[in-house]
Amino acid sequence: MITAAAYEAALDMLCPMHLIVRPCGRIRHVGPTVQKLCHRGTWVGRNFFDQFVIRRPNMACSIAQIRPLAGRKLHLALRDRPELILKGVLVPLPDRSGGQDAETAEDDCVINLSFGISILNGVRAYRLSNADFAPTDLAVEMLYLIEAKSAAMAASRALNQKLEVAKIAAEEQAFTDTLTGLKNRRAMDHVLARLIAGKKGFAVMQIDLDYFKVVNDSMGHAAGDHVLQAAARVMIDTTREIDTIARVGGDEFTVLLPGITDGAHLTEVGNRIIARLERPIDFDGAACRISASIGSIWVDKGQDAVAEDVLSDADAALYRSKHAGRAQHTLHI
Amino acid sequence: MHGLINHTIQRFVLDSFGGAVWMQVALRADLCGAMGSSDFEPMLTYDDAITPRVVARLSAVVDRPIPDLLEDLGAWLVSNPARDGVRRLLRFGGVDFEEFLHSLNDLPERATLAIEELRLPAMEVTQLDDWRFALTCRGPVSGFGYVMMGIMRVIADDYGTLALLDCKGFTAGEEIIIVTIIDRDFAQGRSFELGASE
């Protein structure tokens, strides 16, 4: 036969967060860790349901109500700290008198508790230490993991932020227009500056798509994007490898042509581009029709030029094309 | 080698010797050439060869032997208040210094649990008698034993234990440290709460 004290000592070691409760609800014994949850004095002698609220099964308030749930998971909380959800399990204590009767309604029961997922809040709230958990309890390993994981996550977050900043910086420094694969304005500025400094003669062609807005508005952005990509293809096909084509605005393009020795050639290139752009562009079975207005300027070799002036002269020629009824090329003279 | 280890070395150098020394070390170890930057990212992985090169260049720049530097690095890692996380994670290993020593057997596994790619050298702790323990570190990069010496010195103190540490047989691939406990309750030790304050 085993004495009550021996029972309790074994339980204190194996499950320090247990209580032994009499059938009437009076607490007969508490494990050492439960003792720590009690602010003042002890819960021994008090009613279990004055200290704990049973969350599931809903608001049970007597041992008789929870006894049938022996072995199943109980959800409960402390009355003075309702935000901290505890898990529990009830086990009726076998009759200690050594009698033959199996469990009777008069048996005491053991209710063992655990912080479950609230473990971190629990150890913080009650300043628990390793000694408050059974040596076999995984609570300490769980706390270790929580701490190690949050440190690792913090390092990952720092790296992600750094990469994000680097990505933005890289995009700002990029030379490519992501939609068409052409060069962008930044790249065009660099190439133009180089051509001006080289003084070997070059031309600048400003191309503005005509009727693009109509396509975009009537057929949608996807069609608009498709047309821009097709137009880019046309410009690549109708110019030389050494020419630089940049998308500098929504439907505005600039072509830089190095080594041009006479202006007449420009009109020929411009007309070729317009003719090709006027071929209907297929998008999902529908034909998108656009054209282009072009303004060009030719800078002869040895000539001093200023990028800003070159571009604005080409723009002026472009506007003359627009005003003269679009779909044509004008050479700035 | 995991970036966490390389990054730790960099932090240690910055903290102990300053930015100018780190620039020197990075330059001499050709970090820019090897990885495009003179800074280690804690969450990236680097070529194993880089770490010993950095340590060797540091030793040359500050003119101190490598074992000294590595032991200092270990001590710095667990005594620097700004990096209390490492000390805390180690203290989870046990309620007293002896239990902590035994927990080192699981340290590489624990580290991998926290960060999957982090591989620490294998560690084996054997108890020689009532007071003496042997820690054997086995790994591809040598010198880890010295780092552990530094760590254990501080942690023994943390537990309030007086212990004597002795390197024994630091050969390639295997480093053995003998720990002799002189007084288990030499001092009060530092308190350790399971739930770190937020």
XYZ file of N, CA, C and O in Angstrom, chain A residues 71-253:
732
model
N -8.848 11.924 -18.870
C -7.974 11.488 -19.953
C -8.065 12.362 -21.188
O -7.234 12.251 -22.086
N -9.086 13.250 -21.242
C -9.207 14.116 -22.416
C -8.614 15.490 -22.100
O -8.381 15.839 -20.948
N -8.432 16.253 -23.131
C -7.793 17.562 -22.925
C -8.788 18.596 -22.407
O -9.874 18.754 -22.968
N -8.401 19.283 -21.335
C -9.234 20.368 -20.797
C -8.563 21.692 -21.125
O -7.337 21.789 -21.131
N -9.367 22.708 -21.405
C -8.816 24.053 -21.588
C -9.250 24.876 -20.404
O -10.430 24.963 -20.113
N -8.293 25.458 -19.706
C -8.682 26.274 -18.556
C -7.790 27.506 -18.434
O -6.801 27.648 -19.151
N -8.181 28.381 -17.535
C -7.412 29.608 -17.318
C -7.497 29.958 -15.849
O -8.418 29.523 -15.144
N -6.521 30.728 -15.389
C -6.564 31.203 -14.006
C -7.560 32.351 -13.929
O -7.632 33.170 -14.827
N -8.301 32.406 -12.833
C -9.279 33.491 -12.692
C -8.602 34.867 -12.729
O -9.135 35.808 -13.297
N -7.433 34.957 -12.104
C -6.788 36.280 -12.050
C -5.895 36.546 -13.262
O -5.234 37.577 -13.332
N -5.834 35.623 -14.212
C -5.028 35.867 -15.418
C -5.682 35.150 -16.593
O -5.144 34.191 -17.134
N -6.874 35.623 -16.956
C -7.681 34.873 -17.940
C -7.040 34.779 -19.323
O -7.411 33.921 -20.111
N -6.064 35.649 -19.608
C -5.484 35.625 -20.953
C -4.526 34.448 -21.137
O -4.174 34.096 -22.260
N -4.089 33.865 -20.041
C -3.129 32.770 -20.122
C -3.884 31.437 -20.165
O -4.393 30.974 -19.156
N -3.965 30.851 -21.350
C -4.729 29.609 -21.499
C -3.856 28.420 -21.095
O -2.711 28.304 -21.537
N -4.413 27.576 -20.252
C -3.687 26.382 -19.812
C -4.353 25.148 -20.406
O -5.543 25.157 -20.696
N -3.533 24.109 -20.563
C -4.108 22.827 -20.937
C -4.094 21.956 -19.696
O -3.243 22.130 -18.809
N -5.031 21.028 -19.602
C -5.055 20.170 -18.430
C -5.587 18.810 -18.775
O -6.204 18.605 -19.826
N -5.304 17.863 -17.867
C -5.875 16.538 -18.025
C -6.211 16.027 -16.620
O -5.474 16.267 -15.667
N -7.360 15.403 -16.516
C -7.831 14.903 -15.218
C -7.715 13.382 -15.185
O -8.049 12.709 -16.153
N -7.217 12.879 -14.053
C -7.142 11.429 -13.849
C -7.670 11.125 -12.458
O -7.167 11.696 -11.480
N -8.679 10.284 -12.328
C -9.152 9.932 -10.988
C -8.073 9.123 -10.277
O -7.421 8.276 -10.895
N -7.848 9.409 -9.004
C -6.864 8.646 -8.247
C -7.507 7.331 -7.836
O -8.607 7.331 -7.297
N -6.829 6.229 -8.069
C -7.419 4.972 -7.623
C -7.576 4.969 -6.098
O -6.831 5.674 -5.399
N -8.495 4.220 -5.645
C -8.794 4.132 -4.224
C -7.525 3.749 -3.453
O -6.941 2.697 -3.676
N -7.121 4.590 -2.538
C -5.874 4.354 -1.815
C -6.029 3.362 -0.658
O -5.061 2.916 -0.084
N -7.279 3.061 -0.292
C -7.471 2.166 0.844
C -7.116 0.731 0.464
O -7.066 -0.137 1.308
N -6.865 0.507 -0.809
C -6.498 -0.831 -1.234
C -7.714 -1.703 -1.468
O -7.572 -2.901 -1.725
N -8.896 -1.117 -1.420
C -10.125 -1.876 -1.624
C -10.242 -2.372 -3.054
O -9.496 -1.955 -3.928
N -11.174 -3.239 -3.262
C -11.340 -3.849 -4.571
C -12.109 -2.931 -5.529
O -12.014 -3.097 -6.733
N -12.892 -2.026 -4.940
C -13.707 -1.166 -5.804
C -12.842 -0.427 -6.790
O -11.799 0.103 -6.447
N -13.281 -0.383 -7.981
C -12.604 0.477 -8.941
C -13.012 1.909 -8.608
O -13.489 2.181 -7.515
N -12.871 2.770 -9.552
C -13.131 4.181 -9.321
C -14.574 4.418 -8.834
O -15.524 3.846 -9.355
N -14.715 5.267 -7.835
C -16.047 5.643 -7.380
C -16.142 7.150 -7.457
O -15.144 7.846 -7.630
N -17.333 7.660 -7.308
C -17.550 9.102 -7.382
C -16.851 9.817 -6.238
O -16.692 11.031 -6.258
N -16.422 9.039 -5.252
C -15.817 9.662 -4.067
C -14.305 9.804 -4.186
O -13.662 10.310 -3.289
N -13.745 9.341 -5.305
C -12.293 9.412 -5.430
C -11.817 10.847 -5.627
O -12.475 11.648 -6.288
N -10.623 11.108 -5.079
C -9.947 12.360 -5.421
C -9.482 12.237 -6.870
O -9.396 11.130 -7.403
N -9.189 13.402 -7.478
C -8.600 13.280 -8.809
C -7.397 14.193 -8.945
O -7.251 15.198 -8.240
N -6.525 13.798 -9.864
C -5.344 14.601 -10.166
C -5.667 15.401 -11.416
O -6.192 14.870 -12.389
N -5.376 16.698 -11.368
C -5.496 17.512 -12.584
C -4.104 18.043 -12.883
O -3.535 18.786 -12.072
N -3.554 17.591 -13.990
C -2.206 18.057 -14.359
C -2.344 19.169 -15.390
O -3.176 19.110 -16.284
N -1.518 20.198 -15.229
C -1.631 21.371 -16.097
C -0.373 21.539 -16.944
O 0.705 21.041 -16.601
N -0.532 22.294 -18.025
C 0.619 22.661 -18.843
C 0.305 24.015 -19.472
O -0.856 24.355 -19.688
N 1.364 24.766 -19.761
C 1.139 26.074 -20.391
C 0.835 25.934 -21.876
O 0.404 26.881 -22.513
N 1.125 24.760 -22.433
C 0.895 24.600 -23.864
C 1.646 25.679 -24.631
O 2.785 26.024 -24.308
N 0.982 26.245 -25.595
C 1.618 27.228 -26.470
C 1.858 28.557 -25.743
O 2.638 29.399 -26.184
N 1.221 28.770 -24.577
C 1.455 30.004 -23.802
C 2.711 29.909 -22.955
O 2.902 30.723 -22.050
N 3.542 28.909 -23.221
C 4.686 28.641 -22.347
C 5.547 29.877 -22.060
O 5.940 30.131 -20.929
N 5.807 30.677 -23.114
C 6.697 31.817 -22.926
C 6.067 32.851 -21.995
O 6.721 33.358 -21.077
N 4.781 33.130 -22.207
C 4.097 34.065 -21.313
C 4.045 33.515 -19.902
O 4.176 34.259 -18.931
N 3.867 32.214 -19.798
C 3.788 31.578 -18.487
C 5.081 31.724 -17.695
O 5.072 32.161 -16.541
N 6.202 31.385 -18.333
C 7.470 31.457 -17.581
C 7.821 32.911 -17.259
O 8.429 33.187 -16.228
N 7.394 33.836 -18.145
C 7.658 35.251 -17.853
C 6.814 35.719 -16.685
O 7.300 36.366 -15.774
N 5.520 35.377 -16.735
C 4.594 35.883 -15.728
C 4.970 35.371 -14.336
O 4.846 36.096 -13.358
N 5.445 34.124 -14.243
C 5.701 33.531 -12.926
C 7.177 33.326 -12.658
O 7.547 32.677 -11.699
N 8.010 33.877 -13.539
C 9.463 33.765 -13.370
C 9.885 32.344 -13.060
O 10.556 32.068 -12.055
N 9.494 31.447 -13.911
C 9.813 30.040 -13.688
C 11.232 29.734 -14.160
O 11.769 30.434 -15.008
N 11.809 28.697 -13.593
C 13.160 28.290 -13.989
C 13.139 26.822 -14.392
O 12.112 26.155 -14.277
N 14.302 26.317 -14.836
C 14.397 24.910 -15.244
C 13.840 23.988 -14.164
O 13.218 22.984 -14.456
N 14.111 24.346 -12.899
C 13.727 23.480 -11.790
C 12.215 23.372 -11.649
O 11.714 22.487 -10.964
N 11.481 24.258 -12.277
C 10.020 24.216 -12.171
C 9.388 23.246 -13.163
O 8.176 23.088 -13.189
N 10.214 22.651 -14.016
C 9.680 21.682 -14.969
C 10.308 20.328 -14.699
O 11.453 20.249 -14.236
N 9.565 19.284 -14.984
C 10.127 17.939 -14.822
C 11.310 17.790 -15.773
O 11.284 18.349 -16.864
N 12.350 17.062 -15.340
C 13.526 16.929 -16.216
C 13.188 16.356 -17.587
O 13.892 16.608 -18.555
N 12.089 15.623 -17.694
C 11.715 15.043 -18.985
C 10.827 15.978 -19.798
O 10.546 15.703 -20.962
N 10.383 17.054 -19.187
C 9.483 17.990 -19.869
C 10.235 18.693 -21.002
O 11.398 19.082 -20.835
N 9.589 18.858 -22.135
C 10.244 19.521 -23.270
C 10.090 21.041 -23.227
O 10.507 21.729 -24.156
N 9.502 21.560 -22.131
C 9.243 23.005 -22.059
C 10.523 23.820 -22.279
O 10.522 24.802 -23.033
N 11.621 23.374 -21.632
C 12.854 24.158 -21.736
C 13.396 24.124 -23.169
O 13.844 25.138 -23.704
N 13.299 22.949 -23.805
C 13.730 22.848 -25.202
C 12.877 23.756 -26.085
O 13.362 24.379 -27.021
N 11.589 23.817 -25.745
C 10.681 24.657 -26.529
C 11.069 26.128 -26.379
O 11.121 26.871 -27.359
N 11.389 26.530 -25.145
C 11.794 27.920 -24.923
C 13.093 28.222 -25.661
O 13.273 29.287 -26.238
N 13.988 27.234 -25.626
C 15.255 27.387 -26.338
C 14.995 27.634 -27.823
O 15.556 28.546 -28.435
N 14.094 26.817 -28.372
C 13.796 26.944 -29.800
C 13.149 28.280 -30.130
O 13.477 28.900 -31.133
N 12.215 28.699 -29.266
C 11.546 29.983 -29.505
C 12.597 31.090 -29.576
O 12.606 31.923 -30.479
N 13.525 31.045 -28.624
C 14.528 32.111 -28.564
C 15.493 32.031 -29.748
O 15.835 33.048 -30.371
N 15.929 30.794 -30.049
C 16.868 30.632 -31.159
C 16.209 31.025 -32.479
O 16.806 31.703 -33.311
N 14.955 30.623 -32.649
C 14.254 30.932 -33.899
C 14.035 32.439 -34.044
O 14.175 32.980 -35.141
N 13.690 33.103 -32.952
C 13.431 34.531 -33.132
C 14.725 35.279 -33.426
O 14.718 36.257 -34.173
N 15.859 34.785 -32.873
C 17.146 35.408 -33.219
C 17.460 35.175 -34.695
O 17.887 36.091 -35.405
N 17.209 33.947 -35.171
C 17.486 33.630 -36.574
C 16.575 34.441 -37.494
O 17.010 34.961 -38.519
N 15.317 34.583 -37.093
C 14.374 35.351 -37.906
C 14.793 36.812 -37.983
O 14.683 37.452 -39.034
N 15.265 37.350 -36.854
C 15.693 38.755 -36.839
C 16.838 38.955 -37.830
O 16.868 39.931 -38.579
N 17.777 37.992 -37.843
C 18.909 38.091 -38.773
C 18.411 37.995 -40.222
O 18.875 38.720 -41.091
N 17.449 37.108 -40.461
C 16.893 36.966 -41.814
C 16.195 38.243 -42.257
O 16.331 38.667 -43.399
N 15.432 38.825 -41.328
C 14.724 40.059 -41.662
C 15.709 41.161 -42.017
O 15.509 41.895 -42.982
N 16.790 41.243 -41.239
C 17.794 42.281 -41.500
C 18.378 42.094 -42.900
O 18.557 43.055 -43.645
N 18.644 40.826 -43.259
C 19.214 40.549 -44.586
C 18.214 40.916 -45.682
O 18.570 41.531 -46.681
N 16.943 40.548 -45.456
C 15.918 40.862 -46.452
C 15.800 42.355 -46.697
O 15.674 42.801 -47.836
N 15.831 43.121 -45.607
C 15.726 44.569 -45.750
C 16.906 45.119 -46.543
O 16.749 45.963 -47.420
N 18.094 44.565 -46.215
C 19.295 45.006 -46.903
C 19.193 44.706 -48.402
O 19.541 45.526 -49.242
N 18.710 43.504 -48.717
C 18.576 43.110 -50.120
C 17.553 43.981 -50.837
O 17.726 44.330 -51.997
N 16.491 44.321 -50.129
C 15.443 45.156 -50.710
C 16.022 46.524 -51.100
O 15.800 47.023 -52.197
N 16.794 47.092 -50.172
C 17.429 48.384 -50.449
C 18.375 48.265 -51.637
O 18.384 49.110 -52.534
N 19.141 47.158 -51.659
C 20.099 46.952 -52.753
C 19.365 46.809 -54.089
O 19.828 47.288 -55.119
N 18.195 46.159 -54.036
C 17.429 45.938 -55.264
C 16.935 47.279 -55.814
O 17.031 47.539 -57.011
N 16.437 48.124 -54.903
C 15.946 49.436 -55.340
C 17.092 50.241 -55.953
O 16.956 50.841 -57.017
N 18.248 50.180 -55.265
C 19.411 50.914 -55.780
C 19.809 50.388 -57.157
O 20.117 51.159 -58.068
N 19.761 49.056 -57.308
C 20.145 48.452 -58.589
C 19.170 48.869 -59.692
O 19.571 49.146 -60.822
N 17.884 48.927 -59.333
C 16.885 49.326 -60.321
C 17.120 50.770 -60.764
O 16.989 51.102 -61.936
N 17.480 51.592 -59.762
C 17.740 52.991 -60.102
C 18.926 53.124 -61.036
O 19.015 54.049 -61.839
N 19.873 52.198 -60.890
C 21.072 52.285 -61.715
C 20.936 51.510 -63.022
O 21.840 51.497 -63.842
N 19.791 50.843 -63.187
C 19.644 49.986 -64.356
C 19.569 50.816 -65.635
O 19.202 51.983 -65.623
N 19.926 50.173 -66.726
C 19.927 50.844 -68.022
C 18.859 50.284 -68.950
O 18.795 50.632 -70.099
N 18.072 49.356 -68.424
C 17.142 48.652 -69.294
C 15.698 48.992 -68.957
O 15.327 49.084 -67.795
N 14.906 49.131 -70.000
C 13.469 49.278 -69.824
C 12.910 47.866 -69.704
O 13.059 47.069 -70.627
N 12.284 47.567 -68.558
C 11.917 46.170 -68.311
C 10.812 45.686 -69.240
O 10.744 44.508 -69.537
N 9.939 46.567 -69.723
C 8.837 46.113 -70.585
C 9.335 45.691 -71.971
O 8.973 44.629 -72.475
N 10.180 46.508 -72.574
C 10.559 46.262 -73.974
C 11.950 45.662 -74.121
O 12.290 45.166 -75.193
N 12.746 45.727 -73.065
C 14.116 45.250 -73.170
C 15.026 46.253 -73.864
O 16.219 46.018 -74.037
N 14.452 47.394 -74.259
C 15.275 48.453 -74.857
C 16.046 49.160 -73.747
O 15.868 48.892 -72.567
N 16.904 50.097 -74.132
C 17.586 50.918 -73.138
C 16.572 51.913 -72.553
O 15.524 52.166 -73.145
N 16.893 52.472 -71.383
C 16.012 53.490 -70.798
C 16.649 54.881 -70.948
O 17.711 55.031 -71.562
N 16.000 55.879 -70.375
C 16.477 57.249 -70.550
C 17.885 57.457 -69.988
O 18.721 58.127 -70.593
N 18.121 56.834 -68.811
C 19.451 56.955 -68.204
C 20.540 56.485 -69.167
O 21.570 57.148 -69.344
N 20.284 55.319 -69.771
C 21.273 54.747 -70.692
C 21.448 55.661 -71.901
O 22.574 55.910 -72.358
N 20.307 56.164 -72.389
C 20.350 57.023 -73.575
C 21.187 58.273 -73.295
O 22.021 58.678 -74.122
N 21.002 58.874 -72.113
C 21.775 60.065 -71.734
C 23.280 59.776 -71.777
O 24.071 60.589 -72.264
N 23.658 58.602 -71.251
C 25.077 58.231 -71.236
C 25.626 58.109 -72.657
O 26.699 58.631 -72.964
N 24.870 57.405 -73.521
C 25.351 57.167 -74.884
C 25.435 58.491 -75.647
O 26.416 58.760 -76.350
N 24.413 59.336 -75.471
C 24.401 60.629 -76.172
C 25.612 61.473 -75.776
O 26.285 62.067 -76.632
N 25.895 61.481 -74.460
C 27.053 62.252 -73.988
C 28.333 61.747 -74.656
O 29.203 62.531 -75.034
N 28.422 60.438 -74.815
C 29.615 59.843 -75.424
C 29.705 60.224 -76.911
O 30.780 60.549 -77.415
N 28.553 60.190 -77.582
C 28.548 60.549 -79.012
C 28.950 61.999 -79.203
O 29.710 62.341 -80.120
N 28.439 62.877 -78.316
C 28.769 64.303 -78.428
C 30.258 64.505 -78.221
O 30.926 65.224 -78.969
N 30.804 63.818 -77.191
C 32.229 63.977 -76.894
C 33.093 63.405 -78.022
O 34.176 63.910 -78.298
N 32.594 62.352 -78.690
C 33.378 61.698 -79.743
C 33.499 62.537 -81.010
O 34.459 62.383 -81.763
N 32.555 63.431 -81.254
C 32.567 64.351 -82.421
C 32.761 63.611 -83.738
O 33.450 64.089 -84.636
N 32.212 62.429 -83.859
C 32.410 61.665 -85.097
C 31.192 61.717 -85.992
O 31.103 60.964 -86.963
N 30.244 62.598 -85.670
C 29.026 62.678 -86.472
C 28.027 61.639 -86.020
O 28.371 60.456 -85.882
N 26.793 62.035 -85.751
C 25.768 61.083 -85.323
C 24.398 61.719 -85.562
O 24.307 62.907 -85.908
N 23.351 60.918 -85.387
C 22.005 61.456 -85.527
C 21.151 61.031 -84.344
O 21.437 60.012 -83.705
N 20.138 61.835 -84.031
C 19.189 61.510 -82.973
C 17.808 61.504 -83.603
O 17.452 62.413 -84.359
N 17.048 60.473 -83.302
C 15.724 60.335 -83.876
C 14.742 60.215 -82.725
O 14.879 59.336 -81.879
N 13.765 61.155 -82.651
C 12.718 61.060 -81.627
C 11.482 60.445 -82.276
O 10.997 60.958 -83.291
N 11.012 59.361 -81.690
C 9.864 58.668 -82.286
C 8.709 58.682 -81.285
O 8.886 58.323 -80.121
N 7.563 59.120 -81.736
C 6.372 59.151 -80.903
C 5.328 58.289 -81.604
O 5.023 58.524 -82.774
N 4.805 57.262 -80.913
C 3.810 56.406 -81.573
C 2.504 57.179 -81.751
O 2.070 57.879 -80.832
N 1.897 57.064 -82.910
C 0.590 57.681 -83.150
C -0.501 56.655 -82.898
O -0.317 55.461 -83.189
N -1.608 57.115 -82.391
C -2.813 56.285 -82.138
C -2.579 55.210 -81.073
O -3.399 54.323 -80.898
N -1.454 55.316 -80.359
C -1.193 54.310 -79.323
C -2.237 54.415 -78.207
O -2.721 53.423 -77.681
N -2.593 55.666 -77.864
C -3.541 55.901 -76.781
C -4.897 55.243 -77.105
O -5.556 54.696 -76.220
N -5.238 55.290 -78.389
C -6.516 54.687 -78.806
C -6.498 53.183 -78.546
O -7.430 52.613 -77.972
N -5.378 52.537 -78.930
C -5.248 51.090 -78.703
C -5.329 50.793 -77.216
O -6.083 49.929 -76.767
N -4.570 51.548 -76.456
C -4.484 51.324 -75.012
C -5.843 51.495 -74.345
O -6.246 50.686 -73.508
N -6.569 52.552 -74.738
C -7.854 52.843 -74.105
C -8.937 51.865 -74.537
O -9.765 51.440 -73.741
N -8.930 51.498 -75.837
C -10.034 50.666 -76.332
C -9.766 49.181 -76.112
O -10.695 48.409 -75.917
N -8.500 48.768 -76.127
C -8.231 47.326 -76.055
C -7.556 46.908 -74.758
O -7.341 45.713 -74.527
N -7.224 47.871 -73.920
C -6.671 47.524 -72.606
C -5.154 47.606 -72.543
O -4.470 47.658 -73.563
N -4.660 47.592 -71.299
C -3.220 47.744 -71.065
C -2.407 46.590 -71.627
O -1.297 46.782 -72.114
N -2.994 45.379 -71.582
C -2.252 44.220 -72.079
C -1.966 44.401 -73.575
O -0.848 44.140 -74.031
N -2.981 44.885 -74.306
C -2.788 45.141 -75.732
C -1.760 46.247 -75.917
O -0.870 46.161 -76.778
N -1.863 47.280 -75.079
C -0.915 48.396 -75.149
C 0.512 47.919 -74.949
O 1.417 48.270 -75.719
N 0.703 47.065 -73.918
C 2.049 46.541 -73.640
C 2.554 45.710 -74.828
O 3.724 45.791 -75.200
N 1.650 44.930 -75.393
C 2.021 44.084 -76.530
C 2.464 44.947 -77.720
O 3.471 44.641 -78.388
N 1.724 46.033 -77.960
C 2.053 46.932 -79.065
C 3.417 47.583 -78.837
O 4.235 47.689 -79.761
N 3.681 47.981 -77.583
C 4.978 48.601 -77.280
C 6.115 47.616 -77.561
O 7.157 47.974 -78.105
N 5.879 46.358 -77.199
C 6.917 45.346 -77.422
C 7.105 45.099 -78.923
O 8.245 44.958 -79.393
N 6.002 45.081 -79.661
C 6.092 44.877 -81.114
C 6.803 46.058 -81.774
O 7.635 45.876 -82.670
N 6.466 47.272 -81.299
C 7.109 48.465 -81.849
C 8.618 48.430 -81.579
O 9.426 48.798 -82.445
N 8.981 47.974 -80.386
C 10.404 47.874 -80.044
C 11.103 46.929 -81.017
O 12.196 47.204 -81.508
N 10.434 45.785 -81.311
C 10.972 44.793 -82.241
C 11.216 45.429 -83.619
O 12.279 45.258 -84.228
N 10.206 46.211 -84.062
C 10.313 46.891 -85.365
C 11.545 47.801 -85.387
O 12.335 47.794 -86.333
N 11.719 48.567 -84.332
C 12.843 49.517 -84.296
C 14.179 48.788 -84.284
O 15.143 49.229 -84.915
N 14.223 47.640 -83.592
C 15.462 46.864 -83.577
C 15.743 46.332 -84.995
O 16.870 46.399 -85.486
N 14.681 45.841 -85.646
C 14.839 45.248 -86.982
C 15.211 46.267 -88.045
O 15.844 45.914 -89.047
N 14.760 47.513 -87.870
C 14.972 48.501 -88.931
C 16.188 49.389 -88.673
O 16.433 50.315 -89.443
N 16.917 49.133 -87.613
C 18.125 49.925 -87.357
C 19.328 48.994 -87.317
O 19.175 47.771 -87.405
N 20.514 49.598 -87.154
C 21.721 48.793 -87.175
C 22.081 48.329 -85.765
O 21.602 48.893 -84.767
N 22.936 47.354 -85.700
C 23.425 46.811 -84.427
C 24.029 47.919 -83.554
O 23.866 47.924 -82.341
N 24.727 48.868 -84.195
C 25.457 49.879 -83.420
C 24.546 51.011 -82.945
O 24.954 51.840 -82.137
N 23.300 51.051 -83.425
C 22.385 52.112 -82.987
C 21.840 51.794 -81.583
O 21.726 50.637 -81.211
N 21.524 52.868 -80.856
C 20.980 52.689 -79.514
C 19.508 53.088 -79.530
O 19.180 54.201 -79.938
N 18.640 52.153 -79.103
C 17.213 52.472 -79.064
C 16.785 52.499 -77.607
O 17.025 51.553 -76.866
N 16.153 53.609 -77.227
C 15.724 53.734 -75.829
C 14.243 54.070 -75.781
O 13.736 54.805 -76.615
N 13.554 53.489 -74.780
C 12.176 53.916 -74.530
C 12.297 54.973 -73.445
O 12.737 54.691 -72.335
N 11.923 56.214 -73.790
C 12.180 57.322 -72.863
C 10.889 57.829 -72.212
O 10.927 58.661 -71.315
N 9.746 57.348 -72.664
C 8.471 57.728 -72.058
C 7.486 56.635 -72.362
O 7.869 55.581 -72.891
N 6.208 56.851 -72.073
C 5.179 55.834 -72.289
C 5.226 55.274 -73.692
O 5.470 54.083 -73.904
N 5.023 56.149 -74.723
C 5.080 55.683 -76.113
C 6.090 56.520 -76.896
O 5.937 56.755 -78.070
N 7.123 56.995 -76.163
C 8.170 57.798 -76.808
C 9.484 57.032 -76.815
O 9.868 56.429 -75.818
N 10.126 57.083 -77.970
C 11.392 56.370 -78.141
C 12.442 57.317 -78.695
O 12.116 58.278 -79.390
